[in-house]
Amino acid sequence: MILEGLVTTCDAAGSMHVAAMGPWIDDAERAAGRIARLSLRPFAGSQTAANLARCAEGVFHVIDDVLLLARVVAGVAAPPPAARPATRVRGWLLDDACVAYEFAIAEADRSTARERLEARVVAEHHGRPFLGFNRAAHAVVEAAILVTRLHLPEAADPGPALRGLEPLVSKTGGPREHEAFAVLCRTAAARWRPDCGASAAAGPRL
């Protein structure tokens, strides 16, 4: 299954880069409550892919703050979320994460548009309990995924999908979910280019 969250990596200067990402995890490991492997699929050409090619380590975070997720996807997470150095890898642990998995890349296939990076979890950290998502939070996650794919040639007008998600946010969301959805709607409107399918020249941003 795919587990959505945030990945932190180090840029060339050692500074933290944060990106939304959903690695594949093993169902048996999930059921056992012990995730030992992550299969990451960053877009080739993205900052995350470049960082992991240079330094094959990072941290994957499970979070319940969809406003932070939206701001990261929109590129407006300023100032950066509070973080501290990782314990086993060159990377950063987000202070507000529910669970964090430090990882090291063991195998890499960079021959396609979606790289395939197989990682070993080398350390696990638990923060505050994850209380779950309501329907509004799930809608924000879906909107965030949609926005991250607007650079693809096959991307479609995001308007209909966002309008379909809006009632879930308006009916069940709190202030943070409403703000997160608004951030993503503004970002989708800014990035969408009907004449070429998307702002393809910009490429993947995460």
PDB file of C-alpha atoms in Angstrom:
ATOM      1  CA  MET A   1       0.000   0.000   0.000  1.00  0.00           C
ATOM      2  CA  ILE A   2       0.977   3.650  -0.382  1.00  0.00           C
ATOM      3  CA  LEU A   3       1.421   5.666   2.804  1.00  0.00           C
ATOM      4  CA  GLU A   4       1.232   9.424   2.271  1.00  0.00           C
ATOM      5  CA  GLY A   5       3.516  11.727   4.209  1.00  0.00           C
ATOM      6  CA  LEU A   6       6.514  14.047   4.011  1.00  0.00           C
ATOM      7  CA  VAL A   7      10.121  13.240   3.148  1.00  0.00           C
ATOM      8  CA  THR A   8      13.043  15.343   4.301  1.00  0.00           C
ATOM      9  CA  THR A   9      16.370  15.236   2.477  1.00  0.00           C
ATOM     10  CA  CYS A  10      19.538  17.329   2.500  1.00  0.00           C
ATOM     11  CA  ASP A  11      20.481  19.694  -0.296  1.00  0.00           C
ATOM     12  CA  ALA A  12      24.068  20.303  -1.387  1.00  0.00           C
ATOM     13  CA  ALA A  13      24.600  22.726   1.496  1.00  0.00           C
ATOM     14  CA  GLY A  14      23.163  20.311   4.050  1.00  0.00           C
ATOM     15  CA  SER A  15      19.966  22.320   4.488  1.00  0.00           C
ATOM     16  CA  MET A  16      16.618  20.589   4.875  1.00  0.00           C
ATOM     17  CA  HIS A  17      14.346  20.059   1.876  1.00  0.00           C
ATOM     18  CA  VAL A  18      10.767  18.910   2.556  1.00  0.00           C
ATOM     19  CA  ALA A  19       8.552  17.215  -0.034  1.00  0.00           C
ATOM     20  CA  ALA A  20       5.258  15.362  -0.061  1.00  0.00           C
ATOM     21  CA  MET A  21       5.657  11.711  -1.003  1.00  0.00           C
ATOM     22  CA  GLY A  22       3.802   8.431  -0.712  1.00  0.00           C
ATOM     23  CA  PRO A  23       6.167   5.461  -0.555  1.00  0.00           C
ATOM     24  CA  TRP A  24       4.958   1.915  -0.999  1.00  0.00           C
ATOM     25  CA  ILE A  25       5.131  -0.159   2.166  1.00  0.00           C
ATOM     26  CA  ASP A  26       4.735  -3.897   2.667  1.00  0.00           C
ATOM     27  CA  ASP A  27       1.264  -4.963   3.848  1.00  0.00           C
ATOM     28  CA  ALA A  28       2.660  -7.658   6.132  1.00  0.00           C
ATOM     29  CA  GLU A  29       5.055  -5.201   7.755  1.00  0.00           C
ATOM     30  CA  ARG A  30       2.215  -2.729   8.221  1.00  0.00           C
ATOM     31  CA  ALA A  31       0.033  -5.384   9.845  1.00  0.00           C
ATOM     32  CA  ALA A  32       2.883  -6.327  12.170  1.00  0.00           C
ATOM     33  CA  GLY A  33       3.416  -2.691  13.119  1.00  0.00           C
ATOM     34  CA  ARG A  34       7.053  -2.762  12.060  1.00  0.00           C
ATOM     35  CA  ILE A  35       7.953  -1.089   8.762  1.00  0.00           C
ATOM     36  CA  ALA A  36      11.430  -2.140   7.650  1.00  0.00           C
ATOM     37  CA  ARG A  37      11.375  -1.062   3.991  1.00  0.00           C
ATOM     38  CA  LEU A  38      10.160   1.894   1.957  1.00  0.00           C
ATOM     39  CA  SER A  39       9.824   1.988  -1.820  1.00  0.00           C
ATOM     40  CA  LEU A  40      10.113   5.620  -2.897  1.00  0.00           C
ATOM     41  CA  ARG A  41       9.037   6.952  -6.316  1.00  0.00           C
ATOM     42  CA  PRO A  42      10.297  10.530  -6.731  1.00  0.00           C
ATOM     43  CA  PHE A  43       9.912  12.210 -10.093  1.00  0.00           C
ATOM     44  CA  ALA A  44      13.183  12.311 -12.021  1.00  0.00           C
ATOM     45  CA  GLY A  45      14.443  15.874 -12.077  1.00  0.00           C
ATOM     46  CA  SER A  46      12.807  16.803  -8.784  1.00  0.00           C
ATOM     47  CA  GLN A  47      14.793  18.293  -5.922  1.00  0.00           C
ATOM     48  CA  THR A  48      14.130  15.209  -3.803  1.00  0.00           C
ATOM     49  CA  ALA A  49      15.475  12.897  -6.515  1.00  0.00           C
ATOM     50  CA  ALA A  50      18.587  15.049  -6.899  1.00  0.00           C
ATOM     51  CA  ASN A  51      19.175  15.142  -3.159  1.00  0.00           C
ATOM     52  CA  LEU A  52      18.814  11.367  -2.807  1.00  0.00           C
ATOM     53  CA  ALA A  53      21.155  10.783  -5.746  1.00  0.00           C
ATOM     54  CA  ARG A  54      23.796  12.863  -4.000  1.00  0.00           C
ATOM     55  CA  CYS A  55      23.114  11.680  -0.439  1.00  0.00           C
ATOM     56  CA  ALA A  56      21.197   8.394  -0.358  1.00  0.00           C
ATOM     57  CA  GLU A  57      19.568   9.005   3.020  1.00  0.00           C
ATOM     58  CA  GLY A  58      16.525  10.790   4.349  1.00  0.00           C
ATOM     59  CA  VAL A  59      13.548  10.639   6.678  1.00  0.00           C
ATOM     60  CA  PHE A  60       9.923   9.760   5.913  1.00  0.00           C
ATOM     61  CA  HIS A  61       7.291  11.254   8.234  1.00  0.00           C
ATOM     62  CA  VAL A  62       3.697  10.294   8.965  1.00  0.00           C
ATOM     63  CA  ILE A  63       1.834  13.486   9.841  1.00  0.00           C
ATOM     64  CA  ASP A  64      -1.719  14.526  10.643  1.00  0.00           C
ATOM     65  CA  ASP A  65      -1.335  18.230   9.818  1.00  0.00           C
ATOM     66  CA  VAL A  66      -2.861  18.632   6.358  1.00  0.00           C
ATOM     67  CA  LEU A  67      -2.173  22.375   6.372  1.00  0.00           C
ATOM     68  CA  LEU A  68       1.557  21.638   6.548  1.00  0.00           C
ATOM     69  CA  LEU A  69       1.138  19.121   3.722  1.00  0.00           C
ATOM     70  CA  ALA A  70      -0.673  21.711   1.603  1.00  0.00           C
ATOM     71  CA  ARG A  71       1.947  24.382   2.250  1.00  0.00           C
ATOM     72  CA  VAL A  72       4.766  22.007   1.312  1.00  0.00           C
ATOM     73  CA  VAL A  73       3.018  21.029  -1.931  1.00  0.00           C
ATOM     74  CA  ALA A  74       2.337  24.685  -2.731  1.00  0.00           C
ATOM     75  CA  GLY A  75       5.925  25.674  -1.980  1.00  0.00           C
ATOM     76  CA  VAL A  76       4.865  28.159   0.682  1.00  0.00           C
ATOM     77  CA  ALA A  77       6.098  26.387   3.816  1.00  0.00           C
ATOM     78  CA  ALA A  78       7.962  29.414   5.121  1.00  0.00           C
ATOM     79  CA  PRO A  79       9.422  29.448   7.620  1.00  0.00           C
ATOM     80  CA  PRO A  80      10.321  25.753   7.310  1.00  0.00           C
ATOM     81  CA  PRO A  81       8.716  23.425   9.852  1.00  0.00           C
ATOM     82  CA  ALA A  82      10.657  22.943  13.066  1.00  0.00           C
ATOM     83  CA  ALA A  83      13.126  20.073  12.811  1.00  0.00           C
ATOM     84  CA  ARG A  84      16.163  18.535  14.460  1.00  0.00           C
ATOM     85  CA  PRO A  85      19.042  16.438  13.081  1.00  0.00           C
ATOM     86  CA  ALA A  86      18.320  12.761  12.454  1.00  0.00           C
ATOM     87  CA  THR A  87      20.088  10.208  14.637  1.00  0.00           C
ATOM     88  CA  ARG A  88      21.322   7.604  12.124  1.00  0.00           C
ATOM     89  CA  VAL A  89      21.353   9.344   8.744  1.00  0.00           C
ATOM     90  CA  ARG A  90      22.265  12.707   7.291  1.00  0.00           C
ATOM     91  CA  GLY A  91      18.850  14.281   7.445  1.00  0.00           C
ATOM     92  CA  TRP A  92      16.201  15.997   9.503  1.00  0.00           C
ATOM     93  CA  LEU A  93      13.382  14.912  11.814  1.00  0.00           C
ATOM     94  CA  LEU A  94      10.259  17.083  11.795  1.00  0.00           C
ATOM     95  CA  ASP A  95       9.321  17.954  15.370  1.00  0.00           C
ATOM     96  CA  ASP A  96       5.574  17.667  14.757  1.00  0.00           C
ATOM     97  CA  ALA A  97       5.579  14.239  13.068  1.00  0.00           C
ATOM     98  CA  CYS A  98       3.543  11.401  14.520  1.00  0.00           C
ATOM     99  CA  VAL A  99       6.019   8.783  13.286  1.00  0.00           C
ATOM    100  CA  ALA A 100       9.343   9.232  11.495  1.00  0.00           C
ATOM    101  CA  TYR A 101      11.404   6.622   9.660  1.00  0.00           C
ATOM    102  CA  GLU A 102      15.050   7.326   8.952  1.00  0.00           C
ATOM    103  CA  PHE A 103      16.056   5.473   5.797  1.00  0.00           C
ATOM    104  CA  ALA A 104      19.028   4.623   3.596  1.00  0.00           C
ATOM    105  CA  ILE A 105      18.688   3.815  -0.103  1.00  0.00           C
ATOM    106  CA  ALA A 106      19.767   0.227  -0.810  1.00  0.00           C
ATOM    107  CA  GLU A 107      18.844  -0.038  -4.516  1.00  0.00           C
ATOM    108  CA  ALA A 108      18.065   2.583  -7.146  1.00  0.00           C
ATOM    109  CA  ASP A 109      16.567   2.463 -10.636  1.00  0.00           C
ATOM    110  CA  ARG A 110      16.703   5.900 -12.246  1.00  0.00           C
ATOM    111  CA  SER A 111      15.912   4.800 -15.806  1.00  0.00           C
ATOM    112  CA  THR A 112      12.298   6.051 -15.897  1.00  0.00           C
ATOM    113  CA  ALA A 113      10.366   9.256 -15.232  1.00  0.00           C
ATOM    114  CA  ARG A 114       9.437   7.917 -11.804  1.00  0.00           C
ATOM    115  CA  GLU A 115      12.594   6.720 -10.123  1.00  0.00           C
ATOM    116  CA  ARG A 116      12.402   3.579  -8.025  1.00  0.00           C
ATOM    117  CA  LEU A 117      14.379   3.799  -4.806  1.00  0.00           C
ATOM    118  CA  GLU A 118      14.308   0.861  -2.411  1.00  0.00           C
ATOM    119  CA  ALA A 119      15.192   1.949   1.109  1.00  0.00           C
ATOM    120  CA  ARG A 120      15.938   0.262   4.419  1.00  0.00           C
ATOM    121  CA  VAL A 121      14.520   1.810   7.580  1.00  0.00           C
ATOM    122  CA  VAL A 122      17.414   2.300   9.995  1.00  0.00           C
ATOM    123  CA  ALA A 123      15.662   4.140  12.833  1.00  0.00           C
ATOM    124  CA  GLU A 124      12.077   4.794  13.917  1.00  0.00           C
ATOM    125  CA  HIS A 125      10.776   7.630  16.085  1.00  0.00           C
ATOM    126  CA  HIS A 126       7.348   8.161  17.628  1.00  0.00           C
ATOM    127  CA  GLY A 127       5.912  11.571  18.443  1.00  0.00           C
ATOM    128  CA  ARG A 128       2.374  12.454  19.407  1.00  0.00           C
ATOM    129  CA  PRO A 129      -0.339   9.902  18.603  1.00  0.00           C
ATOM    130  CA  PHE A 130      -1.898   9.915  15.146  1.00  0.00           C
ATOM    131  CA  LEU A 131      -5.623  10.393  15.767  1.00  0.00           C
ATOM    132  CA  GLY A 132      -6.697   9.797  12.178  1.00  0.00           C
ATOM    133  CA  PHE A 133      -8.136  11.846   9.320  1.00  0.00           C
ATOM    134  CA  ASN A 134     -11.719  12.932   8.848  1.00  0.00           C
ATOM    135  CA  ARG A 135     -13.292  13.260   5.394  1.00  0.00           C
ATOM    136  CA  ALA A 136     -12.044  16.826   4.985  1.00  0.00           C
ATOM    137  CA  ALA A 137      -8.454  15.819   5.711  1.00  0.00           C
ATOM    138  CA  HIS A 138      -8.713  12.954   3.219  1.00  0.00           C
ATOM    139  CA  ALA A 139     -10.023  15.429   0.642  1.00  0.00           C
ATOM    140  CA  VAL A 140      -7.025  17.702   1.252  1.00  0.00           C
ATOM    141  CA  VAL A 141      -4.658  14.768   0.736  1.00  0.00           C
ATOM    142  CA  GLU A 142      -6.358  13.949  -2.582  1.00  0.00           C
ATOM    143  CA  ALA A 143      -6.145  17.593  -3.641  1.00  0.00           C
ATOM    144  CA  ALA A 144      -2.456  17.684  -2.722  1.00  0.00           C
ATOM    145  CA  ILE A 145      -1.741  14.608  -4.843  1.00  0.00           C
ATOM    146  CA  LEU A 146      -3.598  16.202  -7.757  1.00  0.00           C
ATOM    147  CA  VAL A 147      -1.516  19.386  -7.500  1.00  0.00           C
ATOM    148  CA  THR A 148       1.779  17.467  -7.442  1.00  0.00           C
ATOM    149  CA  ARG A 149       0.874  15.888 -10.802  1.00  0.00           C
ATOM    150  CA  LEU A 150      -0.074  18.996 -12.755  1.00  0.00           C
ATOM    151  CA  HIS A 151       3.309  19.023 -14.509  1.00  0.00           C
ATOM    152  CA  LEU A 152       2.601  15.684 -16.208  1.00  0.00           C
ATOM    153  CA  PRO A 153       1.648  15.710 -19.921  1.00  0.00           C
ATOM    154  CA  GLU A 154      -1.510  13.722 -19.221  1.00  0.00           C
ATOM    155  CA  ALA A 155      -2.706  16.092 -16.478  1.00  0.00           C
ATOM    156  CA  ALA A 156      -6.313  17.221 -16.816  1.00  0.00           C
ATOM    157  CA  ASP A 157      -8.041  20.412 -15.721  1.00  0.00           C
ATOM    158  CA  PRO A 158      -7.998  20.163 -11.897  1.00  0.00           C
ATOM    159  CA  GLY A 159     -11.159  22.241 -11.511  1.00  0.00           C
ATOM    160  CA  PRO A 160     -13.768  19.446 -11.684  1.00  0.00           C
ATOM    161  CA  ALA A 161     -11.868  17.225  -9.244  1.00  0.00           C
ATOM    162  CA  LEU A 162     -11.379  20.066  -6.773  1.00  0.00           C
ATOM    163  CA  ARG A 163     -15.036  21.045  -6.988  1.00  0.00           C
ATOM    164  CA  GLY A 164     -15.935  17.441  -6.218  1.00  0.00           C
ATOM    165  CA  LEU A 165     -13.770  17.478  -3.094  1.00  0.00           C
ATOM    166  CA  GLU A 166     -14.925  20.875  -1.826  1.00  0.00           C
ATOM    167  CA  PRO A 167     -18.187  19.677  -0.176  1.00  0.00           C
ATOM    168  CA  LEU A 168     -16.221  17.228   1.977  1.00  0.00           C
ATOM    169  CA  VAL A 169     -14.063  20.070   3.253  1.00  0.00           C
ATOM    170  CA  SER A 170     -16.925  22.520   3.766  1.00  0.00           C
ATOM    171  CA  LYS A 171     -19.078  19.983   5.629  1.00  0.00           C
ATOM    172  CA  THR A 172     -16.526  18.225   7.830  1.00  0.00           C
ATOM    173  CA  GLY A 173     -13.390  20.379   7.991  1.00  0.00           C
ATOM    174  CA  GLY A 174     -12.090  22.713  10.642  1.00  0.00           C
ATOM    175  CA  PRO A 175     -10.138  25.941  10.061  1.00  0.00           C
ATOM    176  CA  ARG A 176      -6.876  24.170   9.167  1.00  0.00           C
ATOM    177  CA  GLU A 177      -8.555  21.896   6.620  1.00  0.00           C
ATOM    178  CA  HIS A 178     -10.355  24.869   5.065  1.00  0.00           C
ATOM    179  CA  GLU A 179      -7.123  26.860   4.816  1.00  0.00           C
ATOM    180  CA  ALA A 180      -5.218  23.859   3.445  1.00  0.00           C
ATOM    181  CA  PHE A 181      -7.803  23.297   0.721  1.00  0.00           C
ATOM    182  CA  ALA A 182      -7.780  26.988  -0.200  1.00  0.00           C
ATOM    183  CA  VAL A 183      -3.976  26.929  -0.508  1.00  0.00           C
ATOM    184  CA  LEU A 184      -4.165  23.958  -2.865  1.00  0.00           C
ATOM    185  CA  CYS A 185      -6.946  25.482  -4.973  1.00  0.00           C
ATOM    186  CA  ARG A 186      -4.918  28.666  -5.436  1.00  0.00           C
ATOM    187  CA  THR A 187      -1.833  26.640  -6.321  1.00  0.00           C
ATOM    188  CA  ALA A 188      -3.738  24.526  -8.846  1.00  0.00           C
ATOM    189  CA  ALA A 189      -5.136  27.645 -10.509  1.00  0.00           C
ATOM    190  CA  ALA A 190      -1.667  29.194 -10.727  1.00  0.00           C
ATOM    191  CA  ARG A 191       0.015  26.084 -12.141  1.00  0.00           C
ATOM    192  CA  TRP A 192      -2.638  24.915 -14.591  1.00  0.00           C
ATOM    193  CA  ARG A 193      -2.059  25.805 -18.243  1.00  0.00           C
ATOM    194  CA  PRO A 194      -4.898  24.615 -20.543  1.00  0.00           C
ATOM    195  CA  ASP A 195      -2.877  25.225 -23.702  1.00  0.00           C
ATOM    196  CA  CYS A 196      -0.185  22.679 -22.827  1.00  0.00           C
ATOM    197  CA  GLY A 197      -1.870  20.387 -20.290  1.00  0.00           C
ATOM    198  CA  ALA A 198       0.133  21.885 -17.439  1.00  0.00           C
ATOM    199  CA  SER A 199       3.156  24.024 -16.792  1.00  0.00           C
ATOM    200  CA  ALA A 200       5.330  21.296 -18.253  1.00  0.00           C
ATOM    201  CA  ALA A 201       8.363  23.520 -18.592  1.00  0.00           C
ATOM    202  CA  ALA A 202       8.499  23.875 -14.838  1.00  0.00           C
ATOM    203  CA  GLY A 203       8.840  20.126 -14.356  1.00  0.00           C
ATOM    204  CA  PRO A 204       8.336  18.358 -11.052  1.00  0.00           C
ATOM    205  CA  ARG A 205       8.708  20.709  -8.107  1.00  0.00           C
ATOM    206  CA  LEU A 206       9.164  18.336  -5.184  1.00  0.00           C
TER     207      LEU A 206
END
